[in-house]
Short mmCIF file of C-alpha atoms in Angstrom, two decimals:
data_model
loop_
_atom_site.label_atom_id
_atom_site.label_comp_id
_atom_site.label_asym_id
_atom_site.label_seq_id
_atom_site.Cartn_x
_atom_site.Cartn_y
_atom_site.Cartn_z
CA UNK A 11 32.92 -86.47 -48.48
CA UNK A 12 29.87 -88.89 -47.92
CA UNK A 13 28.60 -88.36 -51.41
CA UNK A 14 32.52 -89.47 -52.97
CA UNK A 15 32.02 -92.34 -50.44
CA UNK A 16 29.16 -93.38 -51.77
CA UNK A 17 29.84 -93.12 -55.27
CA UNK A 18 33.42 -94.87 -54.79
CA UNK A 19 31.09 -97.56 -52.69
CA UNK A 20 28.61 -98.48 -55.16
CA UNK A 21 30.20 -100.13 -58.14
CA UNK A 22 33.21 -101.66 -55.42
CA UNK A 23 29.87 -103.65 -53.92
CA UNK A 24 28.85 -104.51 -57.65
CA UNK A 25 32.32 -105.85 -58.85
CA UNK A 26 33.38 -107.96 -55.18
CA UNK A 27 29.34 -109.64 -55.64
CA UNK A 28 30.59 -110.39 -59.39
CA UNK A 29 33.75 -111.47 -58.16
CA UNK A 30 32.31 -113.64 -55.00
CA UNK A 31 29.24 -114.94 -56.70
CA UNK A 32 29.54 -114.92 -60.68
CA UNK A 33 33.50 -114.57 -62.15
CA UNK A 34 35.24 -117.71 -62.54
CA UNK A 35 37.26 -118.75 -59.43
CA UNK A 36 40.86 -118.11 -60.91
CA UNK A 37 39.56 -114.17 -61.36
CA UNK A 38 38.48 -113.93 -58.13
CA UNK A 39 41.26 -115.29 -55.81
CA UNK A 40 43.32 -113.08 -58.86
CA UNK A 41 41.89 -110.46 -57.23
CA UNK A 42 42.37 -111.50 -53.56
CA UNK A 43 45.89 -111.55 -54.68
CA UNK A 44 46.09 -108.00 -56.26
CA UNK A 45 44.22 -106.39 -52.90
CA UNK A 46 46.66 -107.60 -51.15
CA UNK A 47 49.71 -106.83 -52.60
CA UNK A 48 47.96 -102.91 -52.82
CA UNK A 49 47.81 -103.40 -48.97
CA UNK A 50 50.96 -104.21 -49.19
CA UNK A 51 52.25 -101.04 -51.08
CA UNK A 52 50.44 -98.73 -48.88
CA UNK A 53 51.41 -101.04 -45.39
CA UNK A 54 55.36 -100.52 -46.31
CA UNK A 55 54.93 -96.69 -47.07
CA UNK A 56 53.38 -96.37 -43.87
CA UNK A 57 56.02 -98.57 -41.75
CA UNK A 58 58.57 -96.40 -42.96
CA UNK A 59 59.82 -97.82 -46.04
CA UNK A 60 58.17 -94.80 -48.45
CA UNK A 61 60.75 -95.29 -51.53
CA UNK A 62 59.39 -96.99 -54.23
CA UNK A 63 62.23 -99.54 -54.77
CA UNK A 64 61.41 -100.34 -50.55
CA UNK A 65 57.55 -100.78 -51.25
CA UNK A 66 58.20 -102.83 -54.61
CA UNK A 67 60.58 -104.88 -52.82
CA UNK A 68 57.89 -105.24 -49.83
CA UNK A 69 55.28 -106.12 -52.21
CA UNK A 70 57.19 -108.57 -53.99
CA UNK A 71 58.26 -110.41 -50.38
CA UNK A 72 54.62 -110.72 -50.13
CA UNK A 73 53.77 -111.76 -53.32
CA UNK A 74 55.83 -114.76 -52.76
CA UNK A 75 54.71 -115.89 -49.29
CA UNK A 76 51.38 -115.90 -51.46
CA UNK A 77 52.54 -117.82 -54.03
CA UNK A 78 54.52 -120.42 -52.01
CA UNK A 79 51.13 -120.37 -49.42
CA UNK A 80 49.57 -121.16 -52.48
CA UNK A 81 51.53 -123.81 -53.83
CA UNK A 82 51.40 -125.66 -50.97
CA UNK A 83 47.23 -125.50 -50.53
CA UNK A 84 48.15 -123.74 -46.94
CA UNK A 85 44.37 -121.99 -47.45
CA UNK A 86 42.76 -125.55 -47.08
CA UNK A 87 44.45 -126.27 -44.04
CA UNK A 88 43.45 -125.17 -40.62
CA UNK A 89 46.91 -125.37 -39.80
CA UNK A 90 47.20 -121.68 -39.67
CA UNK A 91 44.22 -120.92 -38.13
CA UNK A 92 44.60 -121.11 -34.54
CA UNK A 93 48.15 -119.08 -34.75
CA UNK A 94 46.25 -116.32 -36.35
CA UNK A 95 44.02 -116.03 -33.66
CA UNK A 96 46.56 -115.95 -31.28
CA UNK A 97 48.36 -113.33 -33.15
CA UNK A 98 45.54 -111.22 -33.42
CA UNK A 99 44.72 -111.52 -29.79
CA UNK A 100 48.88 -110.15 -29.15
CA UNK A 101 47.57 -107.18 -31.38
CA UNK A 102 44.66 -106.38 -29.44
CA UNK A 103 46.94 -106.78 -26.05
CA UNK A 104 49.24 -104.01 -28.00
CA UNK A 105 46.14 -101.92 -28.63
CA UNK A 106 45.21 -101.70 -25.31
CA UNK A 107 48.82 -100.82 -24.24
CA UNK A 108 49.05 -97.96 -26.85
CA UNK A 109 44.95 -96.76 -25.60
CA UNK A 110 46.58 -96.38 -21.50
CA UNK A 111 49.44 -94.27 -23.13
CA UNK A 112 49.24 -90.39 -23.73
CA UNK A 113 52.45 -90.82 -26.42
CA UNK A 114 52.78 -93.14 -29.69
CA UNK A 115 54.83 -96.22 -28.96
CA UNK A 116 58.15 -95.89 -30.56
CA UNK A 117 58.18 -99.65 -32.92
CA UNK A 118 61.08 -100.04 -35.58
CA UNK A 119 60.38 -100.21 -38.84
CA UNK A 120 61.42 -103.64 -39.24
CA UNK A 121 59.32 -104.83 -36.16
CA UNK A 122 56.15 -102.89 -38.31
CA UNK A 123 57.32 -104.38 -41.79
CA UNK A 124 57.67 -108.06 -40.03
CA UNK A 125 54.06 -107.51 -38.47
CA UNK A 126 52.49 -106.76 -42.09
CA UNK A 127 54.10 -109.73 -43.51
CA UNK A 128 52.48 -111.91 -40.90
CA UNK A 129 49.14 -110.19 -41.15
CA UNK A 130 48.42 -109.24 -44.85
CA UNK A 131 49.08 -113.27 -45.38
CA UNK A 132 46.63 -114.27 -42.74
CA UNK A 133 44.51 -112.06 -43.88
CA UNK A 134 44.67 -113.51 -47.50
CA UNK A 135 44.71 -116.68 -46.11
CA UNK A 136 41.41 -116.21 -44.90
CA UNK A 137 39.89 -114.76 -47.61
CA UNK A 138 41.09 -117.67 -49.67
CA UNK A 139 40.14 -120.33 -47.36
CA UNK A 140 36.23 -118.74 -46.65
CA UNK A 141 35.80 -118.66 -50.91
CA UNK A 142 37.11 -122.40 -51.06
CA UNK A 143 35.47 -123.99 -48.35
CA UNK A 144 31.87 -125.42 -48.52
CA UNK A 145 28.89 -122.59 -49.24
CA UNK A 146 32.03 -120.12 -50.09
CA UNK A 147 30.25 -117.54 -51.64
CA UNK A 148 27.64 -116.99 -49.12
CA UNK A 149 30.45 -117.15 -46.46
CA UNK A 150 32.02 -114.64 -47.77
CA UNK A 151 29.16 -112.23 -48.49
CA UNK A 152 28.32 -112.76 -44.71
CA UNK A 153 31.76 -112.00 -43.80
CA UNK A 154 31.53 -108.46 -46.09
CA UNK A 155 28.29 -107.87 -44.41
CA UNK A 156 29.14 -107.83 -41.26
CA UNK A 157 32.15 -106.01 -41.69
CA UNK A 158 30.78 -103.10 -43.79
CA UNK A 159 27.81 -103.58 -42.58
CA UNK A 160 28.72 -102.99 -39.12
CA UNK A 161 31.15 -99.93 -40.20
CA UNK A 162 28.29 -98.09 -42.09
CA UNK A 163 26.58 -98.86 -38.48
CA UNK A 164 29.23 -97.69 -36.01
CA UNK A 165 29.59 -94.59 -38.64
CA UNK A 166 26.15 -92.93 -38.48
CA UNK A 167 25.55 -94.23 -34.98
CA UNK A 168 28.25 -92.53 -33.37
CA UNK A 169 28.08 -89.40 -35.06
CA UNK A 170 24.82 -88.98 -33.64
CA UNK A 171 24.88 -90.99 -30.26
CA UNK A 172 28.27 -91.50 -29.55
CA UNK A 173 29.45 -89.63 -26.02
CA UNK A 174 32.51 -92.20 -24.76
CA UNK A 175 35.19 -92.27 -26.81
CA UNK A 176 36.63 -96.36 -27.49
CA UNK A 177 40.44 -95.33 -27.87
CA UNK A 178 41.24 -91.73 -27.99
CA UNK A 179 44.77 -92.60 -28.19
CA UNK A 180 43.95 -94.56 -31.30
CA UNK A 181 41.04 -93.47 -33.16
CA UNK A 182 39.61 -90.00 -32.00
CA UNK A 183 35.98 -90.39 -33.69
CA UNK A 184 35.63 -93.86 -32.82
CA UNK A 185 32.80 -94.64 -29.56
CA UNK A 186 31.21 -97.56 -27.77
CA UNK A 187 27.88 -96.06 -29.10
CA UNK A 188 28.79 -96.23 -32.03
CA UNK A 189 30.74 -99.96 -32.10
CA UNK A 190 26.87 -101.11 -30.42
CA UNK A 191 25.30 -99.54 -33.13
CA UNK A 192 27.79 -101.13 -35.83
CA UNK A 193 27.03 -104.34 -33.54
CA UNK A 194 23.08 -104.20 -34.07
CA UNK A 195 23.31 -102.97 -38.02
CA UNK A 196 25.70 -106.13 -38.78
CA UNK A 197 23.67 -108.75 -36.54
CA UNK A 198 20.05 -107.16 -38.81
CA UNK A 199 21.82 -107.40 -41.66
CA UNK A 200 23.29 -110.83 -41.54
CA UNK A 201 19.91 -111.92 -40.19
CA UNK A 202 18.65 -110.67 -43.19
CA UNK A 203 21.10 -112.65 -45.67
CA UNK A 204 20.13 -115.62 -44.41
CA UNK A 205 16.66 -114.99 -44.79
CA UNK A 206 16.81 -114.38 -48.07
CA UNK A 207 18.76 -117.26 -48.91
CA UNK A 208 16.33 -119.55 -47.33
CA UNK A 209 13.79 -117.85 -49.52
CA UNK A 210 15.62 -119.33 -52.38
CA UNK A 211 16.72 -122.69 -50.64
CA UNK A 212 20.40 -122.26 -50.03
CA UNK A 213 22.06 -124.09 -47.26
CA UNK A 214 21.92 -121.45 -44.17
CA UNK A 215 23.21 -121.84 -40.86
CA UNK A 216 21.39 -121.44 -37.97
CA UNK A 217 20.87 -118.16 -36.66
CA UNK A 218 21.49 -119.51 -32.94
CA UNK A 219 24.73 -120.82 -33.93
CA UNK A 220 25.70 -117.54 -36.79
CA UNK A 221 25.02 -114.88 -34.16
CA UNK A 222 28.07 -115.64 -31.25
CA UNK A 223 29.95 -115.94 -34.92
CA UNK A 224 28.94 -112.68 -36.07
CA UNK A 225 29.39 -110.58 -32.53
CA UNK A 226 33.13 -112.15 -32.76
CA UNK A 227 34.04 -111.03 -36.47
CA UNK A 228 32.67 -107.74 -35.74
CA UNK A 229 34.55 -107.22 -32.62
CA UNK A 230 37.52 -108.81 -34.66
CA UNK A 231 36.59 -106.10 -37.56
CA UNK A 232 36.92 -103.31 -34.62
CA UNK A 233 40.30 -104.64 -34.05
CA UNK A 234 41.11 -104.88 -37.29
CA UNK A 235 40.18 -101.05 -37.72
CA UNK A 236 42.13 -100.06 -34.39
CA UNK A 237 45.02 -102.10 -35.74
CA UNK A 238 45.60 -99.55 -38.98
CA UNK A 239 44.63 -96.88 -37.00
CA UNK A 240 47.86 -97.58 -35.09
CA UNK A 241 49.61 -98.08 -37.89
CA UNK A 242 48.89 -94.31 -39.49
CA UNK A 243 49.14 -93.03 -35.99
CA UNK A 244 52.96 -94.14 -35.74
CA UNK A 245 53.01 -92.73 -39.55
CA UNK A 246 51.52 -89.58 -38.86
CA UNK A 247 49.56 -90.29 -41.88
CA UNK A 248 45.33 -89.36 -41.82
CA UNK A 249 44.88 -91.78 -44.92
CA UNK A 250 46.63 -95.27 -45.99
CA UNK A 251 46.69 -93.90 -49.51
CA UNK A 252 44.61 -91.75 -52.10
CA UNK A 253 43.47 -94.83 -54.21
CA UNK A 254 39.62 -94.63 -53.01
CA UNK A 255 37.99 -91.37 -53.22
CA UNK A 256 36.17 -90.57 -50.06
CA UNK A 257 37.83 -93.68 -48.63
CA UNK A 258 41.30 -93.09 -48.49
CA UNK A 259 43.56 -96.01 -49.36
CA UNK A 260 43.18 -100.09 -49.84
CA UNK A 261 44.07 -100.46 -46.11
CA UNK A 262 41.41 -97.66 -45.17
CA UNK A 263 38.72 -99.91 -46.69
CA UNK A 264 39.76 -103.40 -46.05
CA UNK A 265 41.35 -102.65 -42.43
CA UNK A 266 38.62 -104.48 -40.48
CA UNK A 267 38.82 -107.61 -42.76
CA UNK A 268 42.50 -108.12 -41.88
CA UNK A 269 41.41 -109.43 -38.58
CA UNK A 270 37.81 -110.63 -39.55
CA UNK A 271 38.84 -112.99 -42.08
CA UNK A 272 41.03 -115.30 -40.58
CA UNK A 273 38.66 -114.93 -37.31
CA UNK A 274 35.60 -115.89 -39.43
CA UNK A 275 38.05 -118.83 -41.38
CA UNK A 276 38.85 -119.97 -37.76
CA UNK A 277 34.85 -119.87 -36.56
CA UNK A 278 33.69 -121.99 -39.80
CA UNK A 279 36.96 -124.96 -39.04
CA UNK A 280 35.08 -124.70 -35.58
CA UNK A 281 38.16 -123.54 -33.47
CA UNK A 282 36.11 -120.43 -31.64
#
């Protein structure tokens, strides 16, 4: 399993740096754009709507918020911003809920279909507004950074420290020794980014400022990861999909960036 991970792992880093740092910007918010329509497919199947006519239809409703969010430049907005914060703060108030409870909550299909509308676009929506905004590119590899990062972290941590389970009810193998350890991996690693690009004299933030910044995205990324967990939970489903071997599906690997991206858009507009 680790070794499929790794191999999947290795030329996904290679393409999003070519994407983020090197393809022209039309390919690359392209490809924002496909990811999260995939999410998309795999969110529906898993709320309940498994027939492909359902998911194409789910896909599609998607596709257009995009487009139309496009149209209208919502991504260079902050408009959007502070809503997504407070709808990702209702999440982790449902995440709790479900954690105190020995039984799945019983949710509707449509009230799970109407929640992945709202947070596959804000989720794109921050992903498009971190790669257009000023020092894009290294804003973005920050924000994959400290969400892998902190996931490769919280991984190898807690399978060999971890003792107190975060959310039984939610994510058996996750701990607080190992979300501390994904903590400390993300906060070296980031430290380390922007090292390196002073070494080469790119504008950097300062690490007093980046830190508080980087503690909340990974917390948000924890979230994020809870939030899917849920989400299969209620499906009965171990993976989001079969797409990435070792990995699972699109939603398995990009979970913790549907919270951390519009948390991290929010942090750099300066509203946390």
């Amino acid at each position: 399993m680790l070794k499929a991970r790794i191999l999947t792992a290795f030329p996904l880093v290679i393409g999003i740096l070519w994407l983020v740092w090197a393809a022209p910007a039309a390919l690359s918010e392209a490809a924002f754009l496909v990811l999260t329509l995939l999410g998309a497919w795999e969110w529906a199947a898993l709320s309940g709507w498994q027939a492909r006519y359902q998911r194409v239809l789910f896909s599609a409703i998607i596709a257009g918020l995009l487009i139309l969010a496009l149209l209208l430049g919502l991504a260079d907005y902050a408009v959007w911003r502070l809503p997504a914060l407070f709808w990702w703060f209702g999440i982790f108030l449902l995440l709790i809920a479900q954690a105190r409870r020995k039984t799945a909550l019983a949710l509707p299909s449509w009230l799970l279909l109407s929640a992945g509308v709202v947070t596959l676009t804000l989720a794109w929506l921050g992903l498009m507004a971190i790669y257009r905004g000023e020092n894009g590119a290294f804003w973005l590899t920050s924000l994959f950074v400290l969400v892998w990062g902190s996931d490769i972290g919280g991984f190898f941590i807690g399978q060999r420290f971890g003792r107190r389970a975060l959310a039984t009810q939610l994510s058996p193998a996750k701990t607080w020794e190992g979300v501390l350890g994904g903590m400390i991996l993300g906060l070296v690693l980031i430290t380390a980014l922007v090292s390196v690009g002073r070494l080469f004299d790119q504008p950097t933030p300062a690490l007093g400022w980046l830190w508080p910044v980087a503690v909340m995205v990974i917390l948000s990324a924890v979230v994020g990861d809870l939030a899917e967990s849920f989400l299969k939970r209620h499906a009965g489903a171990k993976d989001s999909g079969y797409l990435l071997p070792g990995h699972g599906g699109i939603l398995d690997r990009v979970d913790a960036l549907l919270a951390a991206a519009p948390v991290m858009a929010a942090a750099l507009m300066g509203l946390v």
